[in-house]
mmCIF file of C-alpha atoms and ligand atoms in Angstrom:
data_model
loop_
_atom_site.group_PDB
_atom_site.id
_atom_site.type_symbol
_atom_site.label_atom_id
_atom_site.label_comp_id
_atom_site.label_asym_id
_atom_site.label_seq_id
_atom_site.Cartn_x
_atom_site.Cartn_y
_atom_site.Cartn_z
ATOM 1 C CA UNK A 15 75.181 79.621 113.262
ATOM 2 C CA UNK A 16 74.710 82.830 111.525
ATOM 3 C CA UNK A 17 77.198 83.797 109.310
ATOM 4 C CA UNK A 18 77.456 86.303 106.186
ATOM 5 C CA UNK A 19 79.384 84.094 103.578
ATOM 6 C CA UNK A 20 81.023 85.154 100.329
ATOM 7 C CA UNK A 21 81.073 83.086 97.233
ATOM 8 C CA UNK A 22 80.934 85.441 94.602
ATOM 9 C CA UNK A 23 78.053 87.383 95.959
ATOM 10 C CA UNK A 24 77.591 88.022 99.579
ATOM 11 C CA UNK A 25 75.042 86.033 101.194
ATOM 12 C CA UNK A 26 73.254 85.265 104.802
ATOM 13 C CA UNK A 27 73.189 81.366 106.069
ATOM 14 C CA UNK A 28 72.215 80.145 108.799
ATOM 15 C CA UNK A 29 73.298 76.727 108.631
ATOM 16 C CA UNK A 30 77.324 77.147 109.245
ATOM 17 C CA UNK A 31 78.934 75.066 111.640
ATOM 18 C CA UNK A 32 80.020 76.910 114.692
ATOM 19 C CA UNK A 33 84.131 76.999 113.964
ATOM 20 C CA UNK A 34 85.566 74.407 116.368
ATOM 21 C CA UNK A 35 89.123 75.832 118.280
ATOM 22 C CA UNK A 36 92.256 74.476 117.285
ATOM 23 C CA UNK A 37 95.376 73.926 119.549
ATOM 24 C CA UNK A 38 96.351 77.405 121.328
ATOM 25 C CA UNK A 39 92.780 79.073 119.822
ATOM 26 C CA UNK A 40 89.999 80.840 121.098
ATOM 27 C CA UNK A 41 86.375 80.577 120.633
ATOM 28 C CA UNK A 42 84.692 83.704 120.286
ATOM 29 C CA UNK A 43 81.455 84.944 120.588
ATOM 30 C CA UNK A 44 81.446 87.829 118.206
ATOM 31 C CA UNK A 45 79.610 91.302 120.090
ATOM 32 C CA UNK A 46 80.363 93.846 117.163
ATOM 33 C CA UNK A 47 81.421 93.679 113.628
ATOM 34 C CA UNK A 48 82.429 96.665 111.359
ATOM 35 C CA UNK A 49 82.614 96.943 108.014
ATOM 36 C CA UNK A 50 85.451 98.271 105.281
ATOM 37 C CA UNK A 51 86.394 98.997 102.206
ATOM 38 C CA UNK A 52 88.516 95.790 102.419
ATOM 39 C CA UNK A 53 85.002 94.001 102.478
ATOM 40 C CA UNK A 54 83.555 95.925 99.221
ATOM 41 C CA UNK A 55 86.754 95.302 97.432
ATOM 42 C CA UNK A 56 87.076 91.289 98.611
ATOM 43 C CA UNK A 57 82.680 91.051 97.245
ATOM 44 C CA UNK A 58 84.347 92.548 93.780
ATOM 45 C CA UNK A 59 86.777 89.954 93.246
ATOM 46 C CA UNK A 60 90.295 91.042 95.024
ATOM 47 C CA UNK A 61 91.056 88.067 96.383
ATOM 48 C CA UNK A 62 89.613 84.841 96.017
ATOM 49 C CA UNK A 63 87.552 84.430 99.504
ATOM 50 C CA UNK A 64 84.996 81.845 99.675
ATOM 51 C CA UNK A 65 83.744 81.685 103.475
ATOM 52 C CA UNK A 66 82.814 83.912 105.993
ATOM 53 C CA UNK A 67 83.540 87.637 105.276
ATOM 54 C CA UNK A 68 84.288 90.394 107.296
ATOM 55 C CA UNK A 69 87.462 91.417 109.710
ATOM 56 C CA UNK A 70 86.955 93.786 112.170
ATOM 57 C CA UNK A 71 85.475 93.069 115.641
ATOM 58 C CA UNK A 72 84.875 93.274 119.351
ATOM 59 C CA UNK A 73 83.694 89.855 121.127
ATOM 60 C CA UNK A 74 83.753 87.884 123.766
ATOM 61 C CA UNK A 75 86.270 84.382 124.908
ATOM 62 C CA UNK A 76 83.237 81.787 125.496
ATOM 63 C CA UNK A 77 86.119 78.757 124.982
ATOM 64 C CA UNK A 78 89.730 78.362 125.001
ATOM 65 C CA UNK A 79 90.916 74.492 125.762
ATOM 66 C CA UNK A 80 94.853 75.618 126.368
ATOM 67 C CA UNK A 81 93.771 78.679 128.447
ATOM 68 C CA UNK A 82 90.735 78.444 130.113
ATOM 69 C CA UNK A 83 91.370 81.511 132.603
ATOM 70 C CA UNK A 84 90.417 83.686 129.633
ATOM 71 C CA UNK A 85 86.995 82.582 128.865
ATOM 72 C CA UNK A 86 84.792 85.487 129.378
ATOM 73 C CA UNK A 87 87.440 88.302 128.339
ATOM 74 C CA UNK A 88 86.218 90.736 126.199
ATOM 75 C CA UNK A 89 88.728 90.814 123.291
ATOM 76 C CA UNK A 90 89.592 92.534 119.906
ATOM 77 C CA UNK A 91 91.358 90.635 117.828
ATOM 78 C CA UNK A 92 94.677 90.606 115.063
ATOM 79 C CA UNK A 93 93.595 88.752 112.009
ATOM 80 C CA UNK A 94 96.720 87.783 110.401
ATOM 81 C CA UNK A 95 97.494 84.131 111.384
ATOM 82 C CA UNK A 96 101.131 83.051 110.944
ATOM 83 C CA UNK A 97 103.030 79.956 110.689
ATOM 84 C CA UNK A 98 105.274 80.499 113.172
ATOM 85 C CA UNK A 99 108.383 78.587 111.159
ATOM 86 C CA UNK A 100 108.728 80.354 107.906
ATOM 87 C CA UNK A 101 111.619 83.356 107.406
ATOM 88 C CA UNK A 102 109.329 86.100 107.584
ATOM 89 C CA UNK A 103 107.461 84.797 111.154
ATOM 90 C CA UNK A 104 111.176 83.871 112.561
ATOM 91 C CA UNK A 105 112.602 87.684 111.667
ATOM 92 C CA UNK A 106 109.376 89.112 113.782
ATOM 93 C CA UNK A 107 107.589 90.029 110.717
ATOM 94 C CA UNK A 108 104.318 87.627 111.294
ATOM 95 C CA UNK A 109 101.947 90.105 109.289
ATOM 96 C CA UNK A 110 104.078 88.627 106.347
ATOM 97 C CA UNK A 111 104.229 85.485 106.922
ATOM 98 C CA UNK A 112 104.623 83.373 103.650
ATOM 99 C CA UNK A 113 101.952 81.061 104.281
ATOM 100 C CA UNK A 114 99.462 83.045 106.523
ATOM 101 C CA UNK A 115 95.680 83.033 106.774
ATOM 102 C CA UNK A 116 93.917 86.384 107.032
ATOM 103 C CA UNK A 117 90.215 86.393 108.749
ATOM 104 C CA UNK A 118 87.712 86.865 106.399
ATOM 105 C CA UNK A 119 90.418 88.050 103.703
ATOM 106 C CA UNK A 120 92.294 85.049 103.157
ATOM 107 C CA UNK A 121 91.808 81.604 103.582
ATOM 108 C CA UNK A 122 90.130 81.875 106.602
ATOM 109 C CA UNK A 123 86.944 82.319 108.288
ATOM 110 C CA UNK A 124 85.892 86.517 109.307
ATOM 111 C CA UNK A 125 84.053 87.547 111.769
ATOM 112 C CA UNK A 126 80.513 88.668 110.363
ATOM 113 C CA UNK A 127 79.162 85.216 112.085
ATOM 114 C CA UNK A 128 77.847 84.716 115.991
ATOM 115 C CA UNK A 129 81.508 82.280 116.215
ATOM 116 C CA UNK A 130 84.967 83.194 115.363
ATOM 117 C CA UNK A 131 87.915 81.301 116.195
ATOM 118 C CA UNK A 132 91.211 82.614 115.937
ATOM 119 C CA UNK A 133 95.072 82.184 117.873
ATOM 120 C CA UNK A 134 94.788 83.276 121.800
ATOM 121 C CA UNK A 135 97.917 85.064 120.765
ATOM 122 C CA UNK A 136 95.707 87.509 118.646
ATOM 123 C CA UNK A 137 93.478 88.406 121.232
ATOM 124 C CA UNK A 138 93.981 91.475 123.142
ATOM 125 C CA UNK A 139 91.718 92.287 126.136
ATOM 126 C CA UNK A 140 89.823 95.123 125.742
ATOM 127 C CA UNK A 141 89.845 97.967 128.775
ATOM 128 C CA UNK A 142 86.694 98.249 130.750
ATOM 129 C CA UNK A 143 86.635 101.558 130.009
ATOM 130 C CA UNK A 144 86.292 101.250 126.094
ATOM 131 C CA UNK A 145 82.996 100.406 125.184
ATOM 132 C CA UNK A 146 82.389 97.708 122.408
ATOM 133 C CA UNK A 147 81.239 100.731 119.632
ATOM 134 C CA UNK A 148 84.647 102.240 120.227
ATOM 135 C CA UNK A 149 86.544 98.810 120.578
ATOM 136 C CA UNK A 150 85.417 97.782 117.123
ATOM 137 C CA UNK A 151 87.234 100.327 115.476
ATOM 138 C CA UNK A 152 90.690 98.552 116.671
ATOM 139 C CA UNK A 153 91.758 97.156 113.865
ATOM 140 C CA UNK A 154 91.238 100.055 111.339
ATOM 141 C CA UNK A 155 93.313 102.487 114.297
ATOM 142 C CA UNK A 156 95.735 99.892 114.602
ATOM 143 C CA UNK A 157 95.981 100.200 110.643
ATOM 144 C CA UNK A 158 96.102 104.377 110.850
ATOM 145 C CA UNK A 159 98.848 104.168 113.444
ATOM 146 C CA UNK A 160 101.153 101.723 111.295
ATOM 147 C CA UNK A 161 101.635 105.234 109.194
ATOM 148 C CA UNK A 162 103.147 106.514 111.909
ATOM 149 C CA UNK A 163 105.478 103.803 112.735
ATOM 150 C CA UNK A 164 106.784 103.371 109.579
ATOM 151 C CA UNK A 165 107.235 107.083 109.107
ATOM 152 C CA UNK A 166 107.713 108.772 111.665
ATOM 153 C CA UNK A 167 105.744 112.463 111.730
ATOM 154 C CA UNK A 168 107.516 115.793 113.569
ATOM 155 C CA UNK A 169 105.988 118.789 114.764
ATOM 156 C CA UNK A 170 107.300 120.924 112.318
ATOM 157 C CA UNK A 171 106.137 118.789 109.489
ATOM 158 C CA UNK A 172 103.602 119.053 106.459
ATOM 159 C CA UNK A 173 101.245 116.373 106.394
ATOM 160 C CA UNK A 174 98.439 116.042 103.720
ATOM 161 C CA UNK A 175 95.623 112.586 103.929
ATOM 162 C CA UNK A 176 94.121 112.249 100.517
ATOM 163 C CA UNK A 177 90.661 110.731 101.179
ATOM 164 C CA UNK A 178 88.409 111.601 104.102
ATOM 165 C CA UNK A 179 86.662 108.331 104.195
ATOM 166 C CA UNK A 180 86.451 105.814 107.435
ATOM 167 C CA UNK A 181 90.058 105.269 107.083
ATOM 168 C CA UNK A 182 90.555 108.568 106.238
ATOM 169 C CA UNK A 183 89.441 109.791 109.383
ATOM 170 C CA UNK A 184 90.898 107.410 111.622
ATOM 171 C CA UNK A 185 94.644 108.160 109.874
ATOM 172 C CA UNK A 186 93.462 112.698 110.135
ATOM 173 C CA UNK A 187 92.753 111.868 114.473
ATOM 174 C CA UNK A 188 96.061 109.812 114.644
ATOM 175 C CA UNK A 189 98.355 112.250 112.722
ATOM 176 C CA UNK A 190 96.762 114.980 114.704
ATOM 177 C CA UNK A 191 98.715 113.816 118.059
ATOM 178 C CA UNK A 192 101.881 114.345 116.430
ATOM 179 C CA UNK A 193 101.536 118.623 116.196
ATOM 180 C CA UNK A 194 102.627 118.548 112.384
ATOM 181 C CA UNK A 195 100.650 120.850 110.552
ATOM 182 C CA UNK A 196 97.776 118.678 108.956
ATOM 183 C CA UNK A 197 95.184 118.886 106.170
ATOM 184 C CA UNK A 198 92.743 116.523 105.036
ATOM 185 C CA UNK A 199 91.375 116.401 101.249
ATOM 186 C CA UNK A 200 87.788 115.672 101.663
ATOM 187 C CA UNK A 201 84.866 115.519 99.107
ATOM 188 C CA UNK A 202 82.044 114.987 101.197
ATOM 189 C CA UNK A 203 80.201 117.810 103.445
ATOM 190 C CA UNK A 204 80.181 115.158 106.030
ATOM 191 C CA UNK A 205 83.136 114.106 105.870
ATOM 192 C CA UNK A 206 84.557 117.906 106.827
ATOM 193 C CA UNK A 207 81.855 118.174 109.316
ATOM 194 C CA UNK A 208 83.607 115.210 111.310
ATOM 195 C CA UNK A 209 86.982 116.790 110.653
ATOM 196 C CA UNK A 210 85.815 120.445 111.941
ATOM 197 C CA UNK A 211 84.660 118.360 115.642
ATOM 198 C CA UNK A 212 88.267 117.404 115.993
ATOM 199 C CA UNK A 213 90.179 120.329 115.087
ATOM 200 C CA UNK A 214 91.240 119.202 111.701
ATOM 201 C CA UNK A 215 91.816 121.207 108.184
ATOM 202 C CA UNK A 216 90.157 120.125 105.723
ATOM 203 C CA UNK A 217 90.613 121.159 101.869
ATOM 204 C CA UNK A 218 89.569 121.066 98.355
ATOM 205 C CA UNK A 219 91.544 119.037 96.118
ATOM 206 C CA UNK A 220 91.677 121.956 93.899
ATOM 207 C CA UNK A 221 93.519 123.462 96.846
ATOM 208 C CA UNK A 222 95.872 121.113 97.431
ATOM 209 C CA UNK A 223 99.654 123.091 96.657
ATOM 210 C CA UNK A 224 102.410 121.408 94.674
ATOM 211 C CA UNK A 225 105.413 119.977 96.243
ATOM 212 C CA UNK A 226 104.502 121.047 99.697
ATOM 213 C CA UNK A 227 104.036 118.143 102.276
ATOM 214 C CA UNK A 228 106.738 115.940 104.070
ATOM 215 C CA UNK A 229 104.252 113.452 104.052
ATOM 216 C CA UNK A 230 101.387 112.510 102.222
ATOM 217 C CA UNK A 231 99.281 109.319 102.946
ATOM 218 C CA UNK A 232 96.846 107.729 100.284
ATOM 219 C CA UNK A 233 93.859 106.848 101.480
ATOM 220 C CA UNK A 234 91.089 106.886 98.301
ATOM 221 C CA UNK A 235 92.913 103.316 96.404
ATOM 222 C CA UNK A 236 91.857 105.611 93.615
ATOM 223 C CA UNK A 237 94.471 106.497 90.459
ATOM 224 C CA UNK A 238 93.248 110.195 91.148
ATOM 225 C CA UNK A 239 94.028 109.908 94.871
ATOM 226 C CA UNK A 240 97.672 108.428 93.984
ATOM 227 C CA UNK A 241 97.748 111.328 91.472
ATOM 228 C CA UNK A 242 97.189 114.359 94.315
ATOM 229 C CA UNK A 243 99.530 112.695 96.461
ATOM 230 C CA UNK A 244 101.990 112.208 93.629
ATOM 231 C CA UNK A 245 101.824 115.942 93.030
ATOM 232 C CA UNK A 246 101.513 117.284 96.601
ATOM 233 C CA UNK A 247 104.438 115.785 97.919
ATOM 234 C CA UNK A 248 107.875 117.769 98.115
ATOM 235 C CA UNK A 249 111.068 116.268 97.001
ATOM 236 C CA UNK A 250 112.557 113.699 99.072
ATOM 237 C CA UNK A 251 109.305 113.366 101.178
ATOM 238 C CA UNK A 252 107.105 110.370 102.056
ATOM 239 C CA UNK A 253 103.842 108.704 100.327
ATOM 240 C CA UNK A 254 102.289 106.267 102.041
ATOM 241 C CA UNK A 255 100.363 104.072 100.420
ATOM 242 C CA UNK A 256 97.137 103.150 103.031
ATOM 243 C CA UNK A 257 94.757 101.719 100.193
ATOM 244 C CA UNK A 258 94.678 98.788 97.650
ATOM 245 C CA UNK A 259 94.249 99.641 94.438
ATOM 246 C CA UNK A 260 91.298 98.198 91.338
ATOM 247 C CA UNK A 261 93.663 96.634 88.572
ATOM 248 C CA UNK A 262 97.005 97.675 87.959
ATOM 249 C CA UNK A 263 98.553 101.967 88.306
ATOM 250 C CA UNK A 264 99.767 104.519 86.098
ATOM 251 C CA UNK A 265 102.553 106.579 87.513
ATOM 252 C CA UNK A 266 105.345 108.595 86.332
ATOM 253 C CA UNK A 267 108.128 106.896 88.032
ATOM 254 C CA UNK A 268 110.840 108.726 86.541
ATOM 255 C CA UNK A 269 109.894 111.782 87.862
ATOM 256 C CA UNK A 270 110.064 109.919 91.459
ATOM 257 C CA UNK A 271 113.611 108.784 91.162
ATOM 258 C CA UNK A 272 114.303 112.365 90.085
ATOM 259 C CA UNK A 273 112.627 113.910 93.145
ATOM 260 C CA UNK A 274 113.848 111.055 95.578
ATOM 261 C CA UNK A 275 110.184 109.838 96.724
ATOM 262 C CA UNK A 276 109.894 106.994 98.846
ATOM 263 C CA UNK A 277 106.685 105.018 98.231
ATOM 264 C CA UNK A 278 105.554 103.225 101.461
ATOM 265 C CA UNK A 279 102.993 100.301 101.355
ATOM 266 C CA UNK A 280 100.988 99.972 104.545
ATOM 267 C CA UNK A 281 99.120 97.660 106.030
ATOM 268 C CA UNK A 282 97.847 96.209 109.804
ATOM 269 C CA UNK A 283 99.327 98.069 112.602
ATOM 270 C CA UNK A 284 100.051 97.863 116.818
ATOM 271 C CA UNK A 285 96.648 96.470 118.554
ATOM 272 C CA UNK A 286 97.845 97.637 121.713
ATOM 273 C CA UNK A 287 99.185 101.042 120.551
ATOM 274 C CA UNK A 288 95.327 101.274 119.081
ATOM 275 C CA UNK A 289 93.650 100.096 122.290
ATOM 276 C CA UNK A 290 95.888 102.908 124.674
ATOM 277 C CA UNK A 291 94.964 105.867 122.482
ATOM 278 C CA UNK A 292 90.912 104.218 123.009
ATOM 279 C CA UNK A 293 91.262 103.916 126.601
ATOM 280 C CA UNK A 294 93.030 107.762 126.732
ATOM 281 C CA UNK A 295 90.217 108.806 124.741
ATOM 282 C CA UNK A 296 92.780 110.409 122.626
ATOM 283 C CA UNK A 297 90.744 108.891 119.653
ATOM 284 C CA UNK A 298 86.983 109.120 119.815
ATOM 285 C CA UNK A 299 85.870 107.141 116.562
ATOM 286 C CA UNK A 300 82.456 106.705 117.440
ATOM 287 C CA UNK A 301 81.152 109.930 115.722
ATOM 288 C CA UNK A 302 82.192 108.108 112.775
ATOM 289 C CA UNK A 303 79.256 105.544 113.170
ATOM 290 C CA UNK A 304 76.678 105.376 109.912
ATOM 291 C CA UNK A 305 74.308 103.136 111.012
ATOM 292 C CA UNK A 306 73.993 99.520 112.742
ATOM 293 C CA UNK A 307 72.478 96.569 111.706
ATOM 294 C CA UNK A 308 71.515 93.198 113.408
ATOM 295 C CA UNK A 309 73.311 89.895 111.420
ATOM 296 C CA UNK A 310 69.860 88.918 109.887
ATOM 297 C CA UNK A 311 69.913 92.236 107.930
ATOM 298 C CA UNK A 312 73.810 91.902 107.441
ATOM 299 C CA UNK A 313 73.140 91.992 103.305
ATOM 300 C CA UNK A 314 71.796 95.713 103.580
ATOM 301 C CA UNK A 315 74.273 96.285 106.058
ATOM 302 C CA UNK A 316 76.814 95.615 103.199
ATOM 303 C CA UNK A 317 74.846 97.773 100.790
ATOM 304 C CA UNK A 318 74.789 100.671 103.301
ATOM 305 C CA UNK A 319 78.602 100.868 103.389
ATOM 306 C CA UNK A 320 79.119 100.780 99.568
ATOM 307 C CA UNK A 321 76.950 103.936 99.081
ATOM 308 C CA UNK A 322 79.471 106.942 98.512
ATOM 309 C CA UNK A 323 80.682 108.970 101.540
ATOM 310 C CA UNK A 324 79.184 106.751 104.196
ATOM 311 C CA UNK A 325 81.150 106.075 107.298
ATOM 312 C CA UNK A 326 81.485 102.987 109.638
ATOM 313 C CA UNK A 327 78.545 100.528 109.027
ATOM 314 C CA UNK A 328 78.418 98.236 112.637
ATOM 315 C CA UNK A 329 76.655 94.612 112.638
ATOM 316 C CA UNK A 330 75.310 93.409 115.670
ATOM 317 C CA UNK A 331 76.385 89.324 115.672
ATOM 318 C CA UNK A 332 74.397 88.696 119.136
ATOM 319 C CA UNK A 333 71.671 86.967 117.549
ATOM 320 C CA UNK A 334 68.490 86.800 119.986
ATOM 321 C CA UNK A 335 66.851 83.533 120.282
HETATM 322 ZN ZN1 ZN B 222 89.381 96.580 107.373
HETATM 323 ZN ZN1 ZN B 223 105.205 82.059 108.773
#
């Protein structure tokens, strides 16, 4: 099959074996792939990966051995793979599971191929009424709402999202449903445009006040990002941390024990919670679609998303033949 791989540098093959599924895993024929800053940051070295890249995705169940009454759903899919045995997996807490596999991050196969395989468990059936171009963008929602389960947002807070990027965005639209009073720091004209359709504030960062918001999320992976945030929040409120980061941090981190910040990591978030708000339509992310590519062109469909400002950048995996 077709299938972008990552050794070092990104390339297209065409010779991969189909993945074959294991016991209690799907076969899945992949519809839509998107890509992420995840995927820039994984070609520059952040984590060893040498396979098949890429992590979000919409497809279709063409095999599945131990339940073959779900061939032919239409599926997004979770792409942390547990154990099932270790601590972390027995306390609930699968997404950290000591020894897990992440597709297309870690030690496991993504999805920027015509085949994925991954647990039946993973695979959540995706509402007629979502279309694939919306369904792709469940993973990265799933991600923005995890913000709002680990910290939970009031109407009569301050929130601030530093970064206005494709994450950005997603985290601005799911805040948004809360009531708080929200502002977005965004550099690019485009990015405000697609703020403005949906109501929210954007602002400068020369705008951004001191000590002001409840919560601020981080959503650049940039040392200047972390530095607005750092500075915008009030004492005693919430940063949460939405982006990794190039290398290693500078920080002041006496002056956070002396204002009582909490510092929240954040990761993968509730699939189902992500696939509700796209069957509501109380998130529309497909304004936020750059461009699409077929799987042949997949290498300029990476260099598309690396180019400053640019939102979600789809590949089609239905190769023709
Ligand atoms: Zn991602
Ligand atoms: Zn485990």
């Amino acid at each position: 099959m077709k299938a972008l791989w990552l050794d070092g540098e990104p390339r297209l093959r065409d010779d991969v074996p189909p993945p074959l599924p294991a016991a209690g895993e799907a076969l899945v024929k992949v519809r839509l792939a998107g890509v992420c800053a995840t995927d820039m940051a994984l070609m520059r070295g952040y984590h060893p990966l040498r396979g098949v890249l890429g992590h979000e995705f919409v497809g279709e169940i063409t095999a599945a051995p131990d339940a073959p009454e779900r061939v032919g759903e239409r599926v997004v899919g979770e792409i942390n793979i547990a154990c099932g045995s270790c601590r972390e997996c027995r306390a609930g807490r699968k997404q950290h599971c000591s020894q897990r596999q992440v597709a297309g991050i870690r030690e496991r196969d993504g999805v920027f191929a015509e085949f994925v395989c991954l647990p039946l468990l993973n695979l959540h059936p995706v509402p007629n009424s979502v279309p694939d171009e919306a369904a792709v963008f469940c993973e990265p929602l799933a991600a923005a709402l995890e913000v709002v389960q680990q910290v939970p947002v009031t109407p009569n807070q301050r929130a601030l999202v530093v970064g206005a990027g494709r994450l950005g965005q997603l985290i601005a639209r799911v805040l948004r449903l809360s009531g708080c009073e929200l502002a977005v720091v965004a550099r690019h004209a485009q990015q405000r445009a697609l703020l403005e359709t949906v109501g929210v504030r954007w602002i400068d960062e020369d705008a951004v006040t001191d000590a002001h918001a409840d919560l601020v999320v981080e959503a650049t992976g940039s040392p200047s990002g972390f530095a607005l945030a750092r500075r915008a929040v009030r004492p005693r409120g919430s940063i949460v941390l939405k982006s990794t980061y190039p290398g290693l941090l500078e920080a002041d981190f006496s002056s956070l024990v002396v204002d009582e910040i909490s510092l929240i990591g954040s990761r993968c978030g509730p699939f189902p919670a992500a696939l509700r708000l796209l069957a509501q339509g109380l998130v529309e992310p497909t304004p936020l679609i750059d461009a699409r590519f077929a799987l042949a062109d997949g290498l300029a469909a990476l260099g598309r998303a690396a180019e400053p400002g640019v939102m979600k950048v789809l590949i089609d995996c239905r190769v023709s033949t």
